[in-house]
Coordinates of C-alpha atoms in Angstrom, one line a residue:
X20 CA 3.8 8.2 28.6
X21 CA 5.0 10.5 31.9
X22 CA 7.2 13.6 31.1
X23 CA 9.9 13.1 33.8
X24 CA 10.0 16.5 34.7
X25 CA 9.7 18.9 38.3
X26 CA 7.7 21.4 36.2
X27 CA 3.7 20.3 37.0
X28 CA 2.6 21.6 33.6
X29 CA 2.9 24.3 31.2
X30 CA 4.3 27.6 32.9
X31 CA 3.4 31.0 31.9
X32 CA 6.3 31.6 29.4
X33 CA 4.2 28.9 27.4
X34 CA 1.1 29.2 25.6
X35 CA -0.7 27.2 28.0
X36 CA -4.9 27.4 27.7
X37 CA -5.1 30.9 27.4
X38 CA -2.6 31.1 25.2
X39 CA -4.8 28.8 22.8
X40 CA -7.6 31.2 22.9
X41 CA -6.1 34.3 23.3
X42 CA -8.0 37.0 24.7
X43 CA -11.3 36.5 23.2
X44 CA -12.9 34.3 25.5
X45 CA -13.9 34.5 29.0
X46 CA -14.5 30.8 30.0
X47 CA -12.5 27.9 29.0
X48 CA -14.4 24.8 27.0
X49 CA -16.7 22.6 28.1
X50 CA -15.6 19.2 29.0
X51 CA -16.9 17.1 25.9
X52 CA -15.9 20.3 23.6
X53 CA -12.5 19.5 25.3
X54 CA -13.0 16.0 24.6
X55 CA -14.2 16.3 20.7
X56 CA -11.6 19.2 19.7
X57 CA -8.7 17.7 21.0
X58 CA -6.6 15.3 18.5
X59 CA -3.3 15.0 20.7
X60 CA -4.8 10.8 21.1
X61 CA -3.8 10.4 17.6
X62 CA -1.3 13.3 15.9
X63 CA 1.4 12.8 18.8
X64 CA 2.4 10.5 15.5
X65 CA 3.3 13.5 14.0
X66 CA 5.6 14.7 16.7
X67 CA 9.5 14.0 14.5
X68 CA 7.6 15.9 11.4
X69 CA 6.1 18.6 13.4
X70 CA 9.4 19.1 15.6
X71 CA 11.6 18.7 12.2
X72 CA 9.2 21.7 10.3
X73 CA 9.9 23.8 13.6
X74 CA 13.1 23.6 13.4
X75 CA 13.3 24.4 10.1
X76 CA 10.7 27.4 10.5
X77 CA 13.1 29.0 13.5
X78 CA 16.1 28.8 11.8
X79 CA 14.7 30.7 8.6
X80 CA 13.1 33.2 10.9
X81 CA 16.6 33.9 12.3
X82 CA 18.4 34.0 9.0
X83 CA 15.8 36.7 8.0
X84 CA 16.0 39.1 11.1
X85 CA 12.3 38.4 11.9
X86 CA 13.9 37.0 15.6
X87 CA 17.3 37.1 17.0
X88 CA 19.6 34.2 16.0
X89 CA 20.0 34.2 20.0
X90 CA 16.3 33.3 20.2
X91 CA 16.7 31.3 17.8
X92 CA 19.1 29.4 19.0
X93 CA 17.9 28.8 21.9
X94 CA 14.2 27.5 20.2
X95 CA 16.1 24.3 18.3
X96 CA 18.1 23.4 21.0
X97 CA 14.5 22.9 23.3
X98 CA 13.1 21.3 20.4
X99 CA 15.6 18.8 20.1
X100 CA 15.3 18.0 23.6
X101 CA 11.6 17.8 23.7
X102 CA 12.7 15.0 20.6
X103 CA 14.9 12.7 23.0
X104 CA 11.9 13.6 25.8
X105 CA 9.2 12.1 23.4
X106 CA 11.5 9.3 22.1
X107 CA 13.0 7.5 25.4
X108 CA 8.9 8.0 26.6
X109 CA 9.8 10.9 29.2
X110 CA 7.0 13.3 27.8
X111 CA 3.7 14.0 28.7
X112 CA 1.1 14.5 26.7
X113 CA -1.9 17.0 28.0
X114 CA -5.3 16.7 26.1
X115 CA -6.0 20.1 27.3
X116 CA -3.0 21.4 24.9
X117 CA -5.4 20.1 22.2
X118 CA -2.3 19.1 19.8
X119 CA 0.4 17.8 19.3
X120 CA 1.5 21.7 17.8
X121 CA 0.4 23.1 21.4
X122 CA 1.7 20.2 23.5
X123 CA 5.3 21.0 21.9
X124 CA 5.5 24.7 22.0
X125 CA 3.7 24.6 25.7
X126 CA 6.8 22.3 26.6
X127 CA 9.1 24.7 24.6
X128 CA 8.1 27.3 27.1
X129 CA 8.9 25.2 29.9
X130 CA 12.3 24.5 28.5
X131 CA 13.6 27.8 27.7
X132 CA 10.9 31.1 28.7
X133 CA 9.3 33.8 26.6
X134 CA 11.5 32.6 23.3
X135 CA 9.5 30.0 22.6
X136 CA 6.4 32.4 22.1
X137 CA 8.2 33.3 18.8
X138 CA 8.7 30.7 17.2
X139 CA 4.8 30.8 15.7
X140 CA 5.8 34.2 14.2
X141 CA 4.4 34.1 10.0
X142 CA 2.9 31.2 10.4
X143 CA -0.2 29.0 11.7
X144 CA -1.4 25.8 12.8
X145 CA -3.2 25.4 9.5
X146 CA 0.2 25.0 7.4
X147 CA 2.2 23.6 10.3
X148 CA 0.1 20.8 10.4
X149 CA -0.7 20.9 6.3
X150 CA 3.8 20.1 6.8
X151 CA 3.4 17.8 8.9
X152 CA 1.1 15.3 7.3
X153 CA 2.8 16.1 4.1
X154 CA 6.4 15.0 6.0
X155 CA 4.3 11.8 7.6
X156 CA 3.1 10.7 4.2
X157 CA 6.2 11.4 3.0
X158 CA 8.1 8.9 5.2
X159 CA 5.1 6.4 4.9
X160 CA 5.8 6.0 1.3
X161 CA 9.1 5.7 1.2
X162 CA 8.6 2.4 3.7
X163 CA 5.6 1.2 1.8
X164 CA 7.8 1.3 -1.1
X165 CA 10.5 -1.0 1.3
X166 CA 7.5 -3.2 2.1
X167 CA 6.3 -4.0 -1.4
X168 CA 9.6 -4.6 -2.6
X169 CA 10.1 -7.5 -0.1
X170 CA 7.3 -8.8 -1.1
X171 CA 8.1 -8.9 -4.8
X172 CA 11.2 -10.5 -4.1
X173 CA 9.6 -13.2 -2.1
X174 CA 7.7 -13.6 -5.3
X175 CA 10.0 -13.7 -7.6
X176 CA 12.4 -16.2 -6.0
X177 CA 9.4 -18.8 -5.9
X178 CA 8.6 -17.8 -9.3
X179 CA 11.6 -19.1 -10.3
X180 CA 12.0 -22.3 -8.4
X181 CA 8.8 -23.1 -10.1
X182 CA 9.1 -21.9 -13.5
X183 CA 8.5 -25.1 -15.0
X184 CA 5.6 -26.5 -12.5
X185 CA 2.3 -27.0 -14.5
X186 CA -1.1 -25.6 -13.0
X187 CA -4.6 -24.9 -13.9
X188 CA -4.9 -21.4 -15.5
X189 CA -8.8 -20.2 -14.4
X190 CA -11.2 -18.3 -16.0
X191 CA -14.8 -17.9 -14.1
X192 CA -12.6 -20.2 -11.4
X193 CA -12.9 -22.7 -14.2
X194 CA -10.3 -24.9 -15.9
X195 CA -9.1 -22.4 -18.8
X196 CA -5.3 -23.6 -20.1
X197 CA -2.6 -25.1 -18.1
X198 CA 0.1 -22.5 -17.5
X199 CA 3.3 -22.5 -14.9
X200 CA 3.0 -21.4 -11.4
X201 CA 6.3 -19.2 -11.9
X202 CA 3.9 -17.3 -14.5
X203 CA 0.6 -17.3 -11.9
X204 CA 3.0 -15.5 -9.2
X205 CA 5.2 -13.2 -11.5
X206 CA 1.7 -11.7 -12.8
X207 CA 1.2 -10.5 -8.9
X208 CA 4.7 -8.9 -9.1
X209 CA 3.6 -6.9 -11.6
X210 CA 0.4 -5.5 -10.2
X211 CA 2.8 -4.6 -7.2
X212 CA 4.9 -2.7 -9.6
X213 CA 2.2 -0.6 -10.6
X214 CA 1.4 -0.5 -6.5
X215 CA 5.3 0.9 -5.9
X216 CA 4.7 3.2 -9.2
X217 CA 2.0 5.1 -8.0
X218 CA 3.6 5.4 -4.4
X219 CA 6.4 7.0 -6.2
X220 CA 4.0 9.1 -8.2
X221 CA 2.3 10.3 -5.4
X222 CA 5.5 11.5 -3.4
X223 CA 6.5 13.2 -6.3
X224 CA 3.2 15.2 -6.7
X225 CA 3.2 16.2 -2.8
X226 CA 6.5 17.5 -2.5
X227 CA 5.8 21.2 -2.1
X228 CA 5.9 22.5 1.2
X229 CA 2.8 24.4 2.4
X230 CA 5.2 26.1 5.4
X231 CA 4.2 30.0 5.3
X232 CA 0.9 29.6 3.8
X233 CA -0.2 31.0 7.8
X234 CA -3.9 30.4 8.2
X235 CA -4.9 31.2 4.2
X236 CA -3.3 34.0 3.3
X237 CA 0.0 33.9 3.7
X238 CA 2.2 36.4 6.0
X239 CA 3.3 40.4 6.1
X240 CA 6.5 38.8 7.3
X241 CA 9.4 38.9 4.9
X242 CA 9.7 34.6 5.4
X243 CA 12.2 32.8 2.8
X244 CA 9.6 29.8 1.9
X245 CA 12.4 28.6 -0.5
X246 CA 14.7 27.9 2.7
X247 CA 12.2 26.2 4.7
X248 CA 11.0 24.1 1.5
X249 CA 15.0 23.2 1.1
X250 CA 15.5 22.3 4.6
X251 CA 12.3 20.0 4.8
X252 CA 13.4 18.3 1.6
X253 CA 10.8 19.4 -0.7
X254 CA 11.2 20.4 -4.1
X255 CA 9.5 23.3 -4.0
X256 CA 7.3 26.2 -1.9
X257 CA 3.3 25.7 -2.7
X258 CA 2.3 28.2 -4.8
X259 CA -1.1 29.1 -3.2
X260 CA -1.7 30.0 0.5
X261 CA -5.5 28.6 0.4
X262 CA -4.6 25.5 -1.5
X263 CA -1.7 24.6 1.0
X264 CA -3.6 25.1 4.5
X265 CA -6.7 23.5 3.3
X266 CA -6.5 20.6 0.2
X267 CA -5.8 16.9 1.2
X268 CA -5.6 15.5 -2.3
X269 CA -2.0 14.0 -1.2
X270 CA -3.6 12.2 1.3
X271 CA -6.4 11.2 -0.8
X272 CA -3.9 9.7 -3.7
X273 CA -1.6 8.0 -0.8
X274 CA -5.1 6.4 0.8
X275 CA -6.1 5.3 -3.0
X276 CA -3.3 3.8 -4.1
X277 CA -3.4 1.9 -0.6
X278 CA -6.3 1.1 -1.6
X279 CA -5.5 -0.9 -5.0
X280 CA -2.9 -2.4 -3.4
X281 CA -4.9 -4.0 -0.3
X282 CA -7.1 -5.0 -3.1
X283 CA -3.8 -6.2 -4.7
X284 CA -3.0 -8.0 -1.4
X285 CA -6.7 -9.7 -1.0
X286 CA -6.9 -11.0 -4.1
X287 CA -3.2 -13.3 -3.6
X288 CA -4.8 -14.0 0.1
X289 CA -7.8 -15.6 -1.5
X290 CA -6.2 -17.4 -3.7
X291 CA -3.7 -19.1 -1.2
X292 CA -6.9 -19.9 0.7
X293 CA -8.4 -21.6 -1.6
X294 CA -5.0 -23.3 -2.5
X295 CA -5.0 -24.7 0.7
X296 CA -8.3 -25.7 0.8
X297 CA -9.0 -29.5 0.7
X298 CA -10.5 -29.6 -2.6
X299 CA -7.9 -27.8 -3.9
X300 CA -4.4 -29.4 -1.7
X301 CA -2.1 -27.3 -3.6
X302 CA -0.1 -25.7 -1.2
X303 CA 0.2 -26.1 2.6
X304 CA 0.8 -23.4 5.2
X305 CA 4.0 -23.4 7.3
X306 CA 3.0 -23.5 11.0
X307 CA 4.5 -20.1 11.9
X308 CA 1.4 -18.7 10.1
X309 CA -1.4 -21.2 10.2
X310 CA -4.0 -21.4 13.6
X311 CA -5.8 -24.8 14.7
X312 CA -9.6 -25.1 16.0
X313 CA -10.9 -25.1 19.6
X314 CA -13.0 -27.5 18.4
X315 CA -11.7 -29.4 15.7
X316 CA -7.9 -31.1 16.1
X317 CA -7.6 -31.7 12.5
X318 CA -8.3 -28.4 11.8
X319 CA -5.1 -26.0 10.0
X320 CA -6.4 -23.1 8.7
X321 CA -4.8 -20.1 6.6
X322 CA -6.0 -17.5 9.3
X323 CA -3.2 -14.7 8.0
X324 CA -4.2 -14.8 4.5
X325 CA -7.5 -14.3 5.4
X326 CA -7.1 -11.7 7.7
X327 CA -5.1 -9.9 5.2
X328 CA -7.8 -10.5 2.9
X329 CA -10.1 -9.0 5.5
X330 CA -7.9 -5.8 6.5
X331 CA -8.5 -4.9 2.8
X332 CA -11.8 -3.8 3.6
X333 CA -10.4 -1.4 6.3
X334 CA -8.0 0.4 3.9
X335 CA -10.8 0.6 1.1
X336 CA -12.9 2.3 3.8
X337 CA -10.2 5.2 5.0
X338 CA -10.5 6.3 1.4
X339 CA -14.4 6.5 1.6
X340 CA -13.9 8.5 5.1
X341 CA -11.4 10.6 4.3
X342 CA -13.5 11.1 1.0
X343 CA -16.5 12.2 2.5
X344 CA -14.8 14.5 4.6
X345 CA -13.5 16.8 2.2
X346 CA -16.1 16.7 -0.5
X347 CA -18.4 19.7 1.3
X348 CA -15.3 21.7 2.3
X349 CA -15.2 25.3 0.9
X350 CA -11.8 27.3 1.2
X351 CA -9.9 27.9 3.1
X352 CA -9.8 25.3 6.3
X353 CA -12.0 23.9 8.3
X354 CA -11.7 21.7 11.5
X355 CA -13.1 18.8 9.7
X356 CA -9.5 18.5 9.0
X357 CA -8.5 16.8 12.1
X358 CA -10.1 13.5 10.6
X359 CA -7.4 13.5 7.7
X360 CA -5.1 11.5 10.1
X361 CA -6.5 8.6 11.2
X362 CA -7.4 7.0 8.2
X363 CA -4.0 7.3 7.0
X364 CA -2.1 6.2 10.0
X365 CA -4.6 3.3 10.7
X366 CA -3.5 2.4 6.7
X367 CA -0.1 2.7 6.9
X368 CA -0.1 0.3 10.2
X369 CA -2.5 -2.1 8.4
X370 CA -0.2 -2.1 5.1
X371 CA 3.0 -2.6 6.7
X372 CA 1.6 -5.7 9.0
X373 CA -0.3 -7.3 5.4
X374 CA 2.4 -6.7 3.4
X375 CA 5.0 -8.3 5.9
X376 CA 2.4 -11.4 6.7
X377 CA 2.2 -12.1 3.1
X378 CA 5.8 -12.1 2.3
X379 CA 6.0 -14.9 4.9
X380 CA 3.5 -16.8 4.0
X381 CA 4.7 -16.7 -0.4
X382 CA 8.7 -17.9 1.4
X383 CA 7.2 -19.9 3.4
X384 CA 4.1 -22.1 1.3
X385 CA 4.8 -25.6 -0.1
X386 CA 3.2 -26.5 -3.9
X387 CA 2.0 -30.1 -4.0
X388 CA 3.1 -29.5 -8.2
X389 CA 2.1 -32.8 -8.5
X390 CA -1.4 -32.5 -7.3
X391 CA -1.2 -29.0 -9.5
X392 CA -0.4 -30.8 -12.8
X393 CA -3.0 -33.4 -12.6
X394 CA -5.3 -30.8 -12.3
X395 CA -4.0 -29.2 -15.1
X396 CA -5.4 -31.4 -17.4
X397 CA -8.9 -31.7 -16.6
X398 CA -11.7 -29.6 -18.2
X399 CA -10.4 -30.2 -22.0
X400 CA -8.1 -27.5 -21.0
X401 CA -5.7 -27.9 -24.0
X402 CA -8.9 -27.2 -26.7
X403 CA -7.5 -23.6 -27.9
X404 CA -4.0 -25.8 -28.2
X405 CA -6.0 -28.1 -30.3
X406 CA -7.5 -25.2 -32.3
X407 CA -4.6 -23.6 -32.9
X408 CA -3.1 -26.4 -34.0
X409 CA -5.8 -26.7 -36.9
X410 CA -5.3 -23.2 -37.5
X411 CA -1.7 -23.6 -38.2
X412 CA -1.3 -27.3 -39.7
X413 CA -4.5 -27.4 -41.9
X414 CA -4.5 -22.9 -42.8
X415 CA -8.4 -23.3 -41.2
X416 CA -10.0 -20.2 -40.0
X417 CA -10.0 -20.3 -36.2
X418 CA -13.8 -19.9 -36.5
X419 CA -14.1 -22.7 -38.0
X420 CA -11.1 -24.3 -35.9
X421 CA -13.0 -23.3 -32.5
X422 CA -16.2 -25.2 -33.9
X423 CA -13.8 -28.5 -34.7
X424 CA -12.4 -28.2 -31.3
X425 CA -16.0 -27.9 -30.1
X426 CA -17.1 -30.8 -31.5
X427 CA -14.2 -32.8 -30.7
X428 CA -14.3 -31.6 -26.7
X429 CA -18.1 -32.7 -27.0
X430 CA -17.4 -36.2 -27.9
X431 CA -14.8 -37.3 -25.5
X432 CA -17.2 -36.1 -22.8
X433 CA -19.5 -38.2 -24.3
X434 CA -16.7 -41.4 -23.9
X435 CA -15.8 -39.8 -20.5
X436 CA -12.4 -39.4 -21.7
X437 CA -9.6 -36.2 -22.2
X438 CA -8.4 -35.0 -25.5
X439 CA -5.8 -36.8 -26.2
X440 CA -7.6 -40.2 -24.8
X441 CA -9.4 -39.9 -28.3
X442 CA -8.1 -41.5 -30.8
X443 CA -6.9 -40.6 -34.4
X444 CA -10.0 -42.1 -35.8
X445 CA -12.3 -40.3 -33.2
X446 CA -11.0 -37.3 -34.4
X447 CA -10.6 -37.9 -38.0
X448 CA -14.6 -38.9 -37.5
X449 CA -14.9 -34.9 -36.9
X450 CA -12.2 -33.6 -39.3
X451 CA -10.8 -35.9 -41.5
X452 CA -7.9 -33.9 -41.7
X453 CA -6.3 -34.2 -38.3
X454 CA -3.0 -36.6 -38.4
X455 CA -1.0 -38.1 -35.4
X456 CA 1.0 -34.9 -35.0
X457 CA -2.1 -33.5 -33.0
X458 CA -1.2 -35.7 -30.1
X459 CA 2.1 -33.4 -29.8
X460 CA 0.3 -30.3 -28.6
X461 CA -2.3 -32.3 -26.2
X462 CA -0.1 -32.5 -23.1
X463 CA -0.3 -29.7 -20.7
X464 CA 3.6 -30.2 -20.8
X465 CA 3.7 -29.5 -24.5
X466 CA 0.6 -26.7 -23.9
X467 CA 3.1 -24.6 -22.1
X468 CA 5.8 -24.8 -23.7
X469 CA 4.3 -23.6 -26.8
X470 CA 3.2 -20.6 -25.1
X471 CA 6.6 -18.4 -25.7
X472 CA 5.4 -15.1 -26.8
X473 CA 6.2 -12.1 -24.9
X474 CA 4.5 -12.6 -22.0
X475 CA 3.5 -15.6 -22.2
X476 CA 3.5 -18.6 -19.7
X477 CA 6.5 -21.0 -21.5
X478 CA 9.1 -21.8 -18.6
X479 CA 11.9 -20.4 -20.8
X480 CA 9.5 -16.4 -21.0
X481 CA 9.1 -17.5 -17.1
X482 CA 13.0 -17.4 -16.9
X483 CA 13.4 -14.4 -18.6
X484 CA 10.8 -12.7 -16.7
X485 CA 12.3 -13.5 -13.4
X486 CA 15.6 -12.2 -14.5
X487 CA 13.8 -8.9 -15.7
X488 CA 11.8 -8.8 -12.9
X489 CA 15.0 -8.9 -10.5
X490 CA 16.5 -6.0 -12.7
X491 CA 12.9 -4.1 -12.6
X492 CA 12.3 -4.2 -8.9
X493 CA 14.9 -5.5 -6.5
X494 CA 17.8 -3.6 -8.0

């Protein structure tokens, strides 16, 4: 980016360098202290939040008296043109300026003279940028929440076009009990329920505004915190100066629950890879997100859910990082601080492009159901059907009704057949007791149907989930 302006740099009205570090010092930084101080590469993401908690910081200094309204004034209308400067691209960006705080205020000066050297009256870069993040975290949830949403509803609506398509249900990636693919998908809507939940829990928690905290001990300034909290759109002023400048725990909880939810995200990539896998061949890729082989022209692979199942690893690791960083950190704050933001913008960017991917890909798949069904009948996966059935038409124990159903399962691998390929007599040779009706629950038609408890994976429940589900999340 290139400020358009005639003005070669900061001019003395603004902080410039020495106005960084004051008085105190008699030679300006070395070159690689330049280099490893300076965050301006990365926070200029903060530049709307940081602006927007200026803004709100001059206007409650000149409601209180502690500058002129003139000054003040004049400090929001520079602001909001350093906004359109930094929005249309016309703004430069000095690493010497360190930050993102400095860039803007050393512009400020440019714009309108020795004003802008009040606006940091009663307060610090240690709360302003403790705001900032809080504002950028702020915003981030309330698109993740967006994000997930779309998601769901991609879901849901193939959730219900295939309430009634029979699948294998895996256990140990083994053949378990037949249940519907509406049911398989609507379970991932609900683990990204609980994904949107805690985003909403964890905007709630970091609504308090850590504006007038200063650098740790708050300000002999008579500030109004309540009026910059209210203009910001938090609930509430933070209650303690030390925890405001210097805990990250909002961070933490927004780079945790990312963290679930990649996890969340990886484990529906996996399975559509192995969906589309030729020993699997139930579901195909459309072409807007498959890839081909250099080498191979038969080749169609499911590159995007396997880079989203990849990129999980990334978001797991920000929460290690940012971790680490704060577990030594005594109060107040410490400059190990500046690592708080990448992790959570690299996130946020890697959430928003996994979540949108996979939304394409759920609208976009399609099921071979037939290939799913025929499937859904191997590995004797109607035995607990079978057992349940002697628990309920012969009143046996299901101990001893697992044991029957053993037996049974043993012999038709012995005659390389399924369940109901025995006959009555085969299974009257185990328990003398079974009659014809057994054949009704054998089918993994009839297996899911008679799975209608709350919950459970019947296409009628599947139905009614999808209509809760609608009323739950997309409403």
């Amino acid at each position: 980016m290139a400020r358009k302006s005639k003005k070669p740099g900061p001019q003395v009205s603004g902080p410039g360098i020495k106005g960084i570090r004051g008085g105190r010092f008699k030679a300006g930084p070395a070159d690689v202290m330049r280099e490893i101080n300076a965050s301006i590469d990365f926070d200029r993401h903060l530049h709307a939040q940081d602006i927007a908690g200026s803004k709100a910081h001059a206007a409650m200094l000149a409601k209180t008296g502690i500058i002129s309204q003139e000054d003040g004034d004049a400090i929001i209308k520079g602001l909001d043109s350093i906004a359109e400067e930094i929005e249309s691209g016309d703004f430069e960006f000095s690493q010497a300026l360190e930050d993102i705080h400095m860039n803007v205020e050393s512009r400020l000066g440019d714009l309108i003279g020795a004003a802008a050297g009040r606006l940091h009256t009663a307060r610090s870069r240690n709360d302003q940028v403790a705001t900032d993040l809080r504002l950028w975290v702020r915003d981030a949830l309330d698109r993740l929440d967006a994000e997930i949403q779309g998601l769901q509803a991609a879901l849901i609506g193939r959730a219900e076009e295939h309430a009634a398509d029979v699948m294998p249900g895996l256990t140990h990636l083994q053949g378990a009990q037949p249940v519907t693919l509406g049911h398989h998908l609507l379970a991932y809507v609900e683990m990204l329920g609980r994904d949107r939940s805690r985003a909403q829990d964890c905007r709630r928690r970091l609504n308090e505004c850590p504006l007038g905290s200063a650098a740790l001990a708050g300000t002999s300034f008579p500030i109004d915190r309540e009026k910059t909290a209210s203009a910001l759109g938090f609930d509430k002023p933070m209650a303690n100066s030390m925890d405001g400048v210097s805990d990250r725990d909002f961070a933490l909880e927004y780079l945790g629950l990312a963290a679930i939810l990649a996890v969340h995200l990886s484990r529906l990539a996996e399975e559509i890879v192995l969906w589309c896998s030729g020993p699997f061949s139930y579901a195909r890729m459309p072409d807007a997100f498959s890839t081909g082989s250099s080498m191979m022209p038969q080749k169609r692979n499911p590159d995007a859910a396997e880079l989203v199942r990849a990129k999980a690893g990334g978001v797991i690791g920000a929460l290690g990082a940012l971790l680490v960083v704060m577990k030594g950190l005594p109060l107040a704050y410490g400059k190990d601080l500046q690592e708080d933001k990448v992790p959570v913008f690299e996130t946020a960017e890697t959430l928003s492009l996994s979540l949108a991917v996979m939304a394409g890909m759920v609208s976009g798949m399609e099921f071979d159901t037939g290939r799913m069904k025929a499937d859904a009948g191997g590995g004797f996966s109607t035995a607990t059907d079978l057992a349940d059935w002697l628990v309920r038409e012969l009143d046996m124990p299901f101990r001893d009704a697992h044991r029957v159903t053993g037996r049974l399962v043993g012999l038709a691998e012995e005659k390389g057949l399924s369940l109901d390929g025995l006959s009555l007599n085969d299974m009257q040779s185990v328990e003398k007791g079974i009659t014809e009706a057994v054949f009704g629950v054998l089918g993994v038609d009839n297996s899911v149907t008679s799975r209608d408890s709350f919950g459970g994976t019947a296409p009628e429940r599947v139905r009614q989930a999808v209509s809760a589900a609608r009323k739950r999340f997309l409403t």
